[in-house]
Coordinates of C-alpha atoms in Angstrom, one line a residue:
X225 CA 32.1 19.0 11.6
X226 CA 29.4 16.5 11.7
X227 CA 25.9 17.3 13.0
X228 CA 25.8 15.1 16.3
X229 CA 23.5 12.1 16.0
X230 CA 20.6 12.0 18.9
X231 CA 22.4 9.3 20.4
X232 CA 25.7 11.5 20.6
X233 CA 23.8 14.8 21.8
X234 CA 24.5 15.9 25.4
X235 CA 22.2 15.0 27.9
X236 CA 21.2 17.9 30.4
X237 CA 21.2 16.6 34.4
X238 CA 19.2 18.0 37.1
X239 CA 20.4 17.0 40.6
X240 CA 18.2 15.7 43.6
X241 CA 18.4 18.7 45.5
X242 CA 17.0 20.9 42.9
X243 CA 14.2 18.2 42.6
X244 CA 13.8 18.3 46.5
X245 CA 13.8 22.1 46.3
X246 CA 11.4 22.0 43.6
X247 CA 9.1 19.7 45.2
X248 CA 9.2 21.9 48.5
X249 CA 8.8 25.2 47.1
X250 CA 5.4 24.1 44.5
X251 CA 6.8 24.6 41.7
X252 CA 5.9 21.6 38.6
X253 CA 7.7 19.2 38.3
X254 CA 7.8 16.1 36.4
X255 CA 10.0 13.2 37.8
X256 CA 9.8 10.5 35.7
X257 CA 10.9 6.8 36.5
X258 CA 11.3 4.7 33.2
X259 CA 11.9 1.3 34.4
X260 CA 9.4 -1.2 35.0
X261 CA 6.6 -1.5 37.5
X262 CA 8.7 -4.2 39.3
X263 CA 11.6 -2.1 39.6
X264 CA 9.8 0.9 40.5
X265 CA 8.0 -0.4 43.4
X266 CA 11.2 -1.8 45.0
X267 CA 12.0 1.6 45.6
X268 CA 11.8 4.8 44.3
X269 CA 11.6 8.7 45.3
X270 CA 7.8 10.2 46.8
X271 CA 6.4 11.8 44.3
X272 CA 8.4 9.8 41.1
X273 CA 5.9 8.5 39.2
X274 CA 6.3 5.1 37.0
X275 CA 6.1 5.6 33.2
X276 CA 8.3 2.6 31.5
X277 CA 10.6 3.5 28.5
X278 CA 8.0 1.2 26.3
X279 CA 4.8 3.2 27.6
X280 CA 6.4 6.4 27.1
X281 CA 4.7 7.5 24.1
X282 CA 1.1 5.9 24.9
X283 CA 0.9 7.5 27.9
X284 CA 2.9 11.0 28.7
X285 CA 0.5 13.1 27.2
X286 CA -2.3 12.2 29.4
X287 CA 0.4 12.3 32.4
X288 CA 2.1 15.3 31.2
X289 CA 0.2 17.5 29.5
X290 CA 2.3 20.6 29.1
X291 CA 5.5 20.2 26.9
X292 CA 7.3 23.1 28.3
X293 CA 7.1 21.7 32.2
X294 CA 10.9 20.5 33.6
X295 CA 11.0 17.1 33.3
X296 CA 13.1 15.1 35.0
X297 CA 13.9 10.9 34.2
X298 CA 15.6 8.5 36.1
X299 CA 16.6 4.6 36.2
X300 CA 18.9 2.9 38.2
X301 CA 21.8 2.2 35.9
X302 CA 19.7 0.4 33.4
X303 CA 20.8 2.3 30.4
X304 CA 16.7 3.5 29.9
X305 CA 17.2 7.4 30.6
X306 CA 19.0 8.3 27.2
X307 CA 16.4 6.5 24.6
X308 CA 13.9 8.0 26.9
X309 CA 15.1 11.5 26.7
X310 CA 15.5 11.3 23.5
X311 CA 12.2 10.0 22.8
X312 CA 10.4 13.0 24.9
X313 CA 12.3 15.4 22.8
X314 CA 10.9 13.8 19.7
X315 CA 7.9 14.0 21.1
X316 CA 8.5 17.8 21.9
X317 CA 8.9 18.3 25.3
X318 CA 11.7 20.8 25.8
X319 CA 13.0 21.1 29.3
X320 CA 13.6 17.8 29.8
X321 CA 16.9 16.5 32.0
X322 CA 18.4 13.2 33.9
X323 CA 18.4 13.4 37.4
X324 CA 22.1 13.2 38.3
X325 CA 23.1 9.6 39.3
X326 CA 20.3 8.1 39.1
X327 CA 18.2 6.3 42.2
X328 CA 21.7 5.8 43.5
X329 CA 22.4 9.3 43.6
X330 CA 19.1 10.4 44.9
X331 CA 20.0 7.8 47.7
X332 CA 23.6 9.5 48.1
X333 CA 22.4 13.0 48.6
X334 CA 19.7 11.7 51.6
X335 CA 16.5 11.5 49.5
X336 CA 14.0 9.2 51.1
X337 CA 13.1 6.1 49.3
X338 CA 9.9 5.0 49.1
X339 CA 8.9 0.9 48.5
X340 CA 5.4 0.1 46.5
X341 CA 3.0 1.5 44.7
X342 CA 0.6 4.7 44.7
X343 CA 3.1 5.9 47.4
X344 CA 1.8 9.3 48.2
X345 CA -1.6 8.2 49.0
X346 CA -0.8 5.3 51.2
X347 CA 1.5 7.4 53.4
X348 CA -1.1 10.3 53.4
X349 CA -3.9 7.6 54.5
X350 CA -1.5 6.5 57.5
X351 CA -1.1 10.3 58.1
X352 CA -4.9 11.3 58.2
X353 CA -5.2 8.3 60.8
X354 CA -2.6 9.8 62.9
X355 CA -3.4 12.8 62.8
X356 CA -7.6 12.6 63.3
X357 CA -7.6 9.0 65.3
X358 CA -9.8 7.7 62.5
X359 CA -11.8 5.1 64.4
X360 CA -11.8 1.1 63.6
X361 CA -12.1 -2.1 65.0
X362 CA -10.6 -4.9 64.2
X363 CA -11.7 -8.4 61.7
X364 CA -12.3 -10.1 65.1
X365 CA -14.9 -7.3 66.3
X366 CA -16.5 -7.4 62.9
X367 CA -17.2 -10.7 62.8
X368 CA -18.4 -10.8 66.7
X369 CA -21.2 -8.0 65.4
X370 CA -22.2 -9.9 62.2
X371 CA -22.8 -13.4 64.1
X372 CA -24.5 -11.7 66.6
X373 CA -26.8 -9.9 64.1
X374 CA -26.1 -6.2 64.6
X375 CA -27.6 -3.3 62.9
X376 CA -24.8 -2.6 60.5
X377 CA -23.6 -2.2 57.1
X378 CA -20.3 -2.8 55.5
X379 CA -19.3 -0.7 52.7
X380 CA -16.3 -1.9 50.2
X381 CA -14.8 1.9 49.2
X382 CA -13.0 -0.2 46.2
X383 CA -13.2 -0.5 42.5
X384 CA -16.2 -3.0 42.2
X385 CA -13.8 -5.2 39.8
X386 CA -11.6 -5.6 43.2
X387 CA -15.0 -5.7 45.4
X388 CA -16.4 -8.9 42.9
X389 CA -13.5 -10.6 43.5
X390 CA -13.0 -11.1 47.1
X391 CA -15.3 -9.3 49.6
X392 CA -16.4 -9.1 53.4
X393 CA -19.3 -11.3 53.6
X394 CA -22.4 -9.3 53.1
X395 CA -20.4 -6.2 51.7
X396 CA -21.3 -3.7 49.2
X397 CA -19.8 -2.2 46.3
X398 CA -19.4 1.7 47.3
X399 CA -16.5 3.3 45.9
X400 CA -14.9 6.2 47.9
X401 CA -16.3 9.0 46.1
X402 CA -19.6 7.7 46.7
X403 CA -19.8 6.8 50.4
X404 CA -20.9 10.7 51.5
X405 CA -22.8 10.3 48.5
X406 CA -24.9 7.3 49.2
X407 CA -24.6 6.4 53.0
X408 CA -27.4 8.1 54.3
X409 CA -29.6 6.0 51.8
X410 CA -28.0 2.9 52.5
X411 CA -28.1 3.6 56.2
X412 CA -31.1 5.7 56.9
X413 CA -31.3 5.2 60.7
X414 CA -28.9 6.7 62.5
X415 CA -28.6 3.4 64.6
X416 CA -27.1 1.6 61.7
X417 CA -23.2 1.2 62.8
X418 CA -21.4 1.8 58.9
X419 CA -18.4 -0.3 58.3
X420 CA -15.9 0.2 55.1
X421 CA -13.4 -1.4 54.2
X422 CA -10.8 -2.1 51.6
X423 CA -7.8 -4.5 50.9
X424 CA -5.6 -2.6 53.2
X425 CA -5.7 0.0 55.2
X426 CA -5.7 3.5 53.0
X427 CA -9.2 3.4 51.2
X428 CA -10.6 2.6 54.4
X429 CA -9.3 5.1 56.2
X430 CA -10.2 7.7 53.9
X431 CA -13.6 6.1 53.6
X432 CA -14.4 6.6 56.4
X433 CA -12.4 10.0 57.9
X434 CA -14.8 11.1 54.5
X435 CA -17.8 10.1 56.4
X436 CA -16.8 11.5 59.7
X437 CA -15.8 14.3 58.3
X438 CA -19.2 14.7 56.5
X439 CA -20.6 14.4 59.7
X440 CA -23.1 11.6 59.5
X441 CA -25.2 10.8 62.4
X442 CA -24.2 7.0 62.3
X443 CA -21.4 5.5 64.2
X444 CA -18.7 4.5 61.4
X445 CA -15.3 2.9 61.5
X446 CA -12.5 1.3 59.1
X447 CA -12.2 -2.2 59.2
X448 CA -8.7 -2.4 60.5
X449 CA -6.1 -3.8 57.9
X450 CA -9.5 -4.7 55.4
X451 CA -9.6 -7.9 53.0
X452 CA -5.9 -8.6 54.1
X453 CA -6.8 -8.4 58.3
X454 CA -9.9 -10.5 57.9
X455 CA -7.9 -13.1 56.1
X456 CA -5.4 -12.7 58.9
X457 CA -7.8 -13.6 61.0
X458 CA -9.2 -16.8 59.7
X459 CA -12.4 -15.9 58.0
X460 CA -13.4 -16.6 54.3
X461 CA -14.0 -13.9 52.4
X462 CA -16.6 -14.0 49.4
X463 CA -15.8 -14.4 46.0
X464 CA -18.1 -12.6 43.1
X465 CA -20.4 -10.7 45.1
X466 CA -22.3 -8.1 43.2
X467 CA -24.3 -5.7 45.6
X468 CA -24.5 -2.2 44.6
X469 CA -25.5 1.1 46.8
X470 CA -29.2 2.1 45.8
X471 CA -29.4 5.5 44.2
X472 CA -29.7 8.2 46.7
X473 CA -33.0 10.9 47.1
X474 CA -33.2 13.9 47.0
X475 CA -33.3 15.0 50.4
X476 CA -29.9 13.1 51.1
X477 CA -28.6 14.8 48.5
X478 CA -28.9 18.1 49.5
X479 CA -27.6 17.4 52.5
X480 CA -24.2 15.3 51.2
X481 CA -23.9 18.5 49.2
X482 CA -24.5 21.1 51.7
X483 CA -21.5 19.6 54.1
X484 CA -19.3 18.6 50.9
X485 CA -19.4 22.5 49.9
X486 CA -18.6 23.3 53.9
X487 CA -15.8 21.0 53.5
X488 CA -14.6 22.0 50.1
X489 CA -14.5 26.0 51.2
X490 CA -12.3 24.7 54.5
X491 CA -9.8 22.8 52.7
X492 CA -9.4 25.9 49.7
X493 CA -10.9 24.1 46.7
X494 CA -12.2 26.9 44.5
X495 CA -15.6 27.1 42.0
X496 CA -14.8 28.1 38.3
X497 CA -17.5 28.8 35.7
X498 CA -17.1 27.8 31.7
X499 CA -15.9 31.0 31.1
X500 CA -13.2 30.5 33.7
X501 CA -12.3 27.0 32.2
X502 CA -11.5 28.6 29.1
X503 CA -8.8 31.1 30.9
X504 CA -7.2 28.2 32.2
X505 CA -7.0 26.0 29.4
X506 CA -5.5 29.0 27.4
X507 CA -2.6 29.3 30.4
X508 CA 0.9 28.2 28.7
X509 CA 2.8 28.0 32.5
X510 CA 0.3 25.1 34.2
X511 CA 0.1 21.8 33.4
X512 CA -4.4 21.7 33.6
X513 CA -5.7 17.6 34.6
X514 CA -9.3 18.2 33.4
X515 CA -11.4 14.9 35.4
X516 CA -14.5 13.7 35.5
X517 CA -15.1 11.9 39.0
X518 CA -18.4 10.3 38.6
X519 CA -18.6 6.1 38.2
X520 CA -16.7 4.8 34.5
X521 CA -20.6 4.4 33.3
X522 CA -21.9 7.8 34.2
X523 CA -18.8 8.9 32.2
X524 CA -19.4 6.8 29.1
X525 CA -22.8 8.1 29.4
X526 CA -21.9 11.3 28.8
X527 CA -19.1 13.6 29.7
X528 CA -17.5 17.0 28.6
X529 CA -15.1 17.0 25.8
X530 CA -11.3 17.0 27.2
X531 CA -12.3 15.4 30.5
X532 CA -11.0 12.2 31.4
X533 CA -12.5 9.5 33.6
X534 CA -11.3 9.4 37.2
X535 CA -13.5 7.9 39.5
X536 CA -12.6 10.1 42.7
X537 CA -11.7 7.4 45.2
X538 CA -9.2 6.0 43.0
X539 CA -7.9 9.6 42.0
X540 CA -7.3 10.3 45.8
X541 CA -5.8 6.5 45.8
X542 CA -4.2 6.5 43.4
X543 CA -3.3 10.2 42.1
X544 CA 0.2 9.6 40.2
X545 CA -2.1 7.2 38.1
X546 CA -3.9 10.2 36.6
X547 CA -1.3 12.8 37.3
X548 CA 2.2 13.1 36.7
X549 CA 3.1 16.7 37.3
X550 CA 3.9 17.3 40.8
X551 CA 1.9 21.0 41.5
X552 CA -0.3 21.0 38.3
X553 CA -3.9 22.3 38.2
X554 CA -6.9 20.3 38.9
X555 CA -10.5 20.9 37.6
X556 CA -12.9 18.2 38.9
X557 CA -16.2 17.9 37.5
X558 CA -19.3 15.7 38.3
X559 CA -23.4 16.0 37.6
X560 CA -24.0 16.2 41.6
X561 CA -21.3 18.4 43.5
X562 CA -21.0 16.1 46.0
X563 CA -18.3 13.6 44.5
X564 CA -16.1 16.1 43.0
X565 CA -16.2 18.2 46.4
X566 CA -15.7 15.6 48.3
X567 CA -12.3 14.4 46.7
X568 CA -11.0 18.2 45.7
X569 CA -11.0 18.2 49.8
X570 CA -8.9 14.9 49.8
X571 CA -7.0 16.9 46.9
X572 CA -6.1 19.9 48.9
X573 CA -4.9 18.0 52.1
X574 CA -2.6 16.0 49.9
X575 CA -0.8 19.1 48.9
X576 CA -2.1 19.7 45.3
X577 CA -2.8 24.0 45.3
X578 CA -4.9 24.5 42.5
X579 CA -7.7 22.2 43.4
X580 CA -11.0 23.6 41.2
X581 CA -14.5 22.5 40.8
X582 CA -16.9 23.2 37.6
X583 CA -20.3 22.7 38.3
X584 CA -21.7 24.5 35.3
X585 CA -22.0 22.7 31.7
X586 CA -23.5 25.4 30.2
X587 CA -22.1 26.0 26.6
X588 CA -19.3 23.2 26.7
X589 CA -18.8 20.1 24.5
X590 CA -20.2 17.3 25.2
X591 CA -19.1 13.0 24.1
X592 CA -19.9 10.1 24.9
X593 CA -18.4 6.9 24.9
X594 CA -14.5 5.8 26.5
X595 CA -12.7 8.6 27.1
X596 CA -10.2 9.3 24.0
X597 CA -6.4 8.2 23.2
X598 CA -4.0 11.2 24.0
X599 CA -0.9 11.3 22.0
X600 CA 1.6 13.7 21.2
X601 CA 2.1 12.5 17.6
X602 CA 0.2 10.7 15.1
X603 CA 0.0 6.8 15.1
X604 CA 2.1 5.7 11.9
X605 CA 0.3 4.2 8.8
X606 CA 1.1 0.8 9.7
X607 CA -0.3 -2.1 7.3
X608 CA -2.8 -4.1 9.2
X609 CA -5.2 -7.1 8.7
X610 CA -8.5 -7.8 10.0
X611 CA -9.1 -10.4 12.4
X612 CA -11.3 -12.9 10.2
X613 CA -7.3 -13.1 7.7
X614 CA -5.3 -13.6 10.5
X615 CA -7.6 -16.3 12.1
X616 CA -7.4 -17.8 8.2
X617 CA -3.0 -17.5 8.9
X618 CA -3.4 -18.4 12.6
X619 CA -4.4 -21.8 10.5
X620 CA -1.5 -22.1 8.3
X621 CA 1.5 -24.4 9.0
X622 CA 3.8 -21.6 9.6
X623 CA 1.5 -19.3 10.9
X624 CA 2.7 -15.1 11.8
X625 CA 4.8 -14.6 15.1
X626 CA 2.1 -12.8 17.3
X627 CA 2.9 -10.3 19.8
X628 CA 0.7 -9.1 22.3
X629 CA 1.5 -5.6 23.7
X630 CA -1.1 -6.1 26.6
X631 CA 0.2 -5.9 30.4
X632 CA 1.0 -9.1 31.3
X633 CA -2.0 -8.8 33.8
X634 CA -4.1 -8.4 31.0
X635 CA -2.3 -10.8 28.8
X636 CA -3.4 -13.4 31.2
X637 CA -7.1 -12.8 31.3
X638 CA -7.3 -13.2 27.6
X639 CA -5.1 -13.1 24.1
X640 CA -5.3 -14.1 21.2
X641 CA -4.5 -17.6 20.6
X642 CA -1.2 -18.4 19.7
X643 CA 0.0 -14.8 20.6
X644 CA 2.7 -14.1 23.1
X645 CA 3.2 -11.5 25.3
X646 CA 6.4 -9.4 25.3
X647 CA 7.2 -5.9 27.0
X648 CA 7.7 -3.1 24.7
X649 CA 11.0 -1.8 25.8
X650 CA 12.1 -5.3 24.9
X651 CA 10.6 -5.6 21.4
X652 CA 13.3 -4.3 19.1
X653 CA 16.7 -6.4 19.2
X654 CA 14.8 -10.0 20.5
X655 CA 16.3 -12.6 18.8
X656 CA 12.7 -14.1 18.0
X657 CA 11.4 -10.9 16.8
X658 CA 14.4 -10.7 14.5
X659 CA 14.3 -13.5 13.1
X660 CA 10.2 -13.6 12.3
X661 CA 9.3 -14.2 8.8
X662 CA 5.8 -12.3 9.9
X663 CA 4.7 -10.7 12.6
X664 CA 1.6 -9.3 13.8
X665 CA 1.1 -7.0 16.6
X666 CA -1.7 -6.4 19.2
X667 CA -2.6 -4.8 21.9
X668 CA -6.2 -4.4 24.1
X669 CA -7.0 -1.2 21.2
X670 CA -4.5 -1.3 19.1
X671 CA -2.4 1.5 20.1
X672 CA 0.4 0.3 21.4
X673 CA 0.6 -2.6 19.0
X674 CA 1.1 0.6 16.6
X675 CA 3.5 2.7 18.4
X676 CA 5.6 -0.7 18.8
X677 CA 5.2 -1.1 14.8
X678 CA 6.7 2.2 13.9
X679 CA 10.0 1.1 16.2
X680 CA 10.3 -2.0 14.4
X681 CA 9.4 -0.4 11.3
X682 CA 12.2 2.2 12.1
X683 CA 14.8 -1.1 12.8
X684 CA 14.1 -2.6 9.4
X685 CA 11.3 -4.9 10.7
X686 CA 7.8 -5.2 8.6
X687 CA 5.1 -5.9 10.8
X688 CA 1.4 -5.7 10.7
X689 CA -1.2 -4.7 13.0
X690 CA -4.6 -6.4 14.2
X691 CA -6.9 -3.8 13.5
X692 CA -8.8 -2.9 16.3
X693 CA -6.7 -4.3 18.5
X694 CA -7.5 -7.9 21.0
X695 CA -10.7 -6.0 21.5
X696 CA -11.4 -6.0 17.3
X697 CA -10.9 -10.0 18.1
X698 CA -13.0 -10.5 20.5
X699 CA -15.9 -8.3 18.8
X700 CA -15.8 -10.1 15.8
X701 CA -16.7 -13.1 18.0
X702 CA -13.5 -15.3 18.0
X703 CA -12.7 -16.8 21.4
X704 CA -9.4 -15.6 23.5
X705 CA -6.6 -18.2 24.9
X706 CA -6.1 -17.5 29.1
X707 CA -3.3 -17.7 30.9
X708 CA 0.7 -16.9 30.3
X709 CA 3.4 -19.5 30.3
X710 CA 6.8 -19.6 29.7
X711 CA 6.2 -20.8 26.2
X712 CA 3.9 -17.6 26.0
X713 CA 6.3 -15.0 26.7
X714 CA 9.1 -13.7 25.2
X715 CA 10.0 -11.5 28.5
X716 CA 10.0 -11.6 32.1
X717 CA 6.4 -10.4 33.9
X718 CA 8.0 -7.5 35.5
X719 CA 5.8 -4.8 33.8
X720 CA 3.4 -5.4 36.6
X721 CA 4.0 -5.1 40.8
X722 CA 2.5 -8.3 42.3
X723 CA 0.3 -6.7 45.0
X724 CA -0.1 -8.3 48.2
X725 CA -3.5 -7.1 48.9
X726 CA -5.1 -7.7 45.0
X727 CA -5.7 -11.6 44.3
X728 CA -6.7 -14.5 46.1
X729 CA -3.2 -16.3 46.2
X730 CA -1.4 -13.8 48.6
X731 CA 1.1 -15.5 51.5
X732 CA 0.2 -14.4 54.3
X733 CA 3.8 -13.4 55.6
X734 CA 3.6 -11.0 52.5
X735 CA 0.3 -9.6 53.5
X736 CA 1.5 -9.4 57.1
X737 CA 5.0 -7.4 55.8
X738 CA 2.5 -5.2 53.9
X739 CA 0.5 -3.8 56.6
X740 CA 4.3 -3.7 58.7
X741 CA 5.3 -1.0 55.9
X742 CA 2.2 0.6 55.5
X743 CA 2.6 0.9 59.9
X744 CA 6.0 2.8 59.3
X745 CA 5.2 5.4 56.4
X746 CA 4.7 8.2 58.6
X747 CA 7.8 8.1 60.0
X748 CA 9.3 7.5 56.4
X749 CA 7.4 11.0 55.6
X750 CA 8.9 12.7 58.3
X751 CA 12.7 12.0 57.0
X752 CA 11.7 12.7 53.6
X753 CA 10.3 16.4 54.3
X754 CA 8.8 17.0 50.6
X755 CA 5.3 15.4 50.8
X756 CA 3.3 18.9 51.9
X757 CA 0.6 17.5 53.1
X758 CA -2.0 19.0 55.6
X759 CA -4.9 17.3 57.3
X760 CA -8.0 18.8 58.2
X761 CA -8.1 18.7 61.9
X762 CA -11.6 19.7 62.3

């Protein structure tokens, strides 16, 4: 009898009740949904989190770090579950399983499903203002306070690159791990009425239920429905602000710290030495996220080996960015206590149980720069050439068939000229791609652009790689093409989510439909009955 081929080999299926039981009872668990962004966030299960069958190898080992953990994929009758499978067992992860039937038959059996992105988080926000009356007031009573000169401060809890491009007049850059951080230097008098806002509605809330709950002396509220309500409204928002929070003294510090310990204790984060760290990273039954949650510069600066950079309001935002085992172990480190408190307590309410803090450095490796590449193999020698020869063939009269790996979000803000931009899972088998005489691949640093060489490589393609990736290009000083086109793409933008609080282009019946879901996710938590989330009352 023949060996069976991979593509022959039986596929083990886990169904949605043993997810749902899973899920309930704390156990890790991996559910994985393989299509693309666009797909995903027209609906999907809680806690699934979006890893597309061409992403798969760049990112799982940073999402799931522990090869042994059950893993369970999904599509929705696209055909992407098997090469994925398949692919994670290459990669070695060995209990890994298709959830039975697919979306449809997690629909079937009465699973909840969940529109958008960063799920979790946004119900949990609408759940912290239920349950604690998190105060606000609306675009219409801000803007009555700021013409009428008020004492007051407004406070963007975003990432600054979403703050500098559209903003509340006379806002600041302070993302959320910083506000219990920095408030009490921005606003020294207790008079001083603190405003933050975001886009929408969850950053703000948590921005400022993080303040109340620090207990500042200052009145502070959410600006009600953020960017998107004050648009609503009428007003003009600014465009490329650049205001900072100052850095904060000493005597603030102490007591941001004091409280964020109080709260930190409350909520059940624990305190682990070095020492302790080792123990866990020797444990072979948890999947350990290891996160740094001071500011992408502090982190660059300086940061312990292993760490990765995850600035803590968008961890809390955004957790299944950073995480993709439901129930794995957390250590969150920072240089002042305050910031990784802070959003372990935001950690703990959202149902994560092993919530730790290191404080202590002492005896640990240290790095600097970006934060490394994690991949559960190594990248395939690949031939490449430098970006001074393939400006020389970018020149010739039959120059190489570029393909740019990027996102199309970051295809747009800058390529390589001439390059066009193409979704991995849709690389091998495109007519244009098979039928290149040369191609060259790229991608923001290069690593995808290699992971998608060894697949065409593997198909009886040759390729080449830019070495160093769109970044190499841009370092050696040659000058990036904007924009994407039709005549730029060899597949449709769905790799990204258009969402309707991010840009300055939205329709306002989109933004308006937005807030009207993020209104009814309570409720939506309630039927689903998996989420295990608990909010600190007092």
């Amino acid at each position: 009898m023949n060996a069976l081929s991979p593509s022959d080999a039986a596929i083990a299926e886990t169904t949605s009740e043993t997810v749902r039981e899973r899920l309930r009872a704390g156990d890790e668990i991996a559910l994985l949904d393989v299509r693309e962004e666009a797909f995903f966030a027209a609906g999907h299960p809680l806690f699934a989190v979006n890893l597309p069958l061409g992403r798969v190898e760049e990112l799982v080992t940073g999402l799931v770090p522990r090869q042994t953990v059950p893993v369970v994929v999904y599509d929705n009758g696209e055909g992407l579950v098997r090469p994925a499978i398949e692919l994670l067992r290459q990669l070695g992860y060995t209990a890994v399983s298709a959830l039975a039937g697919g979306l449809d038959g997690w629909r079937a059996s009465g699973g909840e499903v969940f529109i958008d992105v960063n799920v979790p988080s946004k119900a949990f926000g609408e759940l912290v203002e239920h349950v604690r009356h998190t105060p606000s007031l609306s675009a219409e009573e801000l803007h009555v306070r700021i013409v009428r000169g008020d004492d007051l401060v407004i406070l963007d809890a975003r990432r600054f690159v979403e703050y500098n491009t559209m903003s509340i007049p006379g806002g600041r850059s302070v993302p959320g791990a910083e506000l219990a951080l920095r408030v009490r230097d921005i606003a020294p008098s207790p008079d001083t009425t603190v405003i933050v806002n975001c886009a929408g509605r969850t950053r703000s809330i948590i921005g400022t239920q993080s303040l109340v709950n620090a207990e500042i002396a200052n009145p502070v509220f959410a600006l009600r429905n953020g960017t998107i309500g004050w648009t609503l409204a009428g007003f003009e928002l600014n465009h490329e602000a650049s205001l900072k929070a100052p850095d904060f003294t000493e005597a603030n510090h102490a007591k941001a710290r004091q409280r964020a310990q109080e709260l930190a204790e409350k909520t059940g984060v624990e305190f682990i030495t070095p020492v302790q760290l080792k123990e866990l990273e020797s444990w072979t039954d948890r999947s350990l996220y290891r996160l740094d949650v001071r500011s992408p510069e502090e982190y660059e600066s300086g940061h312990l080996s292993g760490f990765r950079s995850a600035p803590g309001g968008q961890l809390v935002q955004a957790t299944d960015e950073w995480i993709g085992v439901r129930h794995g172990t957390i250590v969150l480190t920072d240089t002042d206590g305050v910031r990784s408190r802070m959003t372990g307590h935001w950690l703990r309410q959202l149902g994560w149980k092993h919530v730790y803090v290191l404080d202590d450095w002492t005896g640990l490796k240290h790095e600097i720069g970006p934060q490394p590449v994690l991949l559960a193999r190594p990248l395939a020698d690949i031939p490449s050439i430098s970006p001074a020869d393939l400006l020389a063939q970018n020149t010739e009269a039959n120059p190489p068939l570029i393909l740019d790996l990027a996102s199309s979000r970051t295809f747009r803000a800058g390529h390589v000229p001439g390059a066009v931009f193409i979704i991995p899972t849709d690389l091998v088998g495109h007519p244009d791609v098979l039928g290149a005489r040369r191609i060259v691949l790229t991608s923001p640093d290069g690593v995808a652009a290699q992971i998608a060489a060894r697949r065409l490589v593997e198909n009886g393609v040759e390729a080449k790689v830019l070495e160093g990736g769109t970044a190499a290009w841009k370092a050696a000083g040659q000058a990036l093409e904007t924009g994407l086109s039709q005549e730029s793409s060899l597949s449709n933008t769905v790799d990204i989510y258009k969402r309707p609080y991010e840009g300055t282009d939205n329709a306002r019946e989109a933004m308006q439909a937005y807030l009207d879901w993020e209104f009814g996710l309570v409720s939506q938590l309630e039927r689903d009955g998996t989420h295990g989330f608990s909010v600190l009352e007092t």
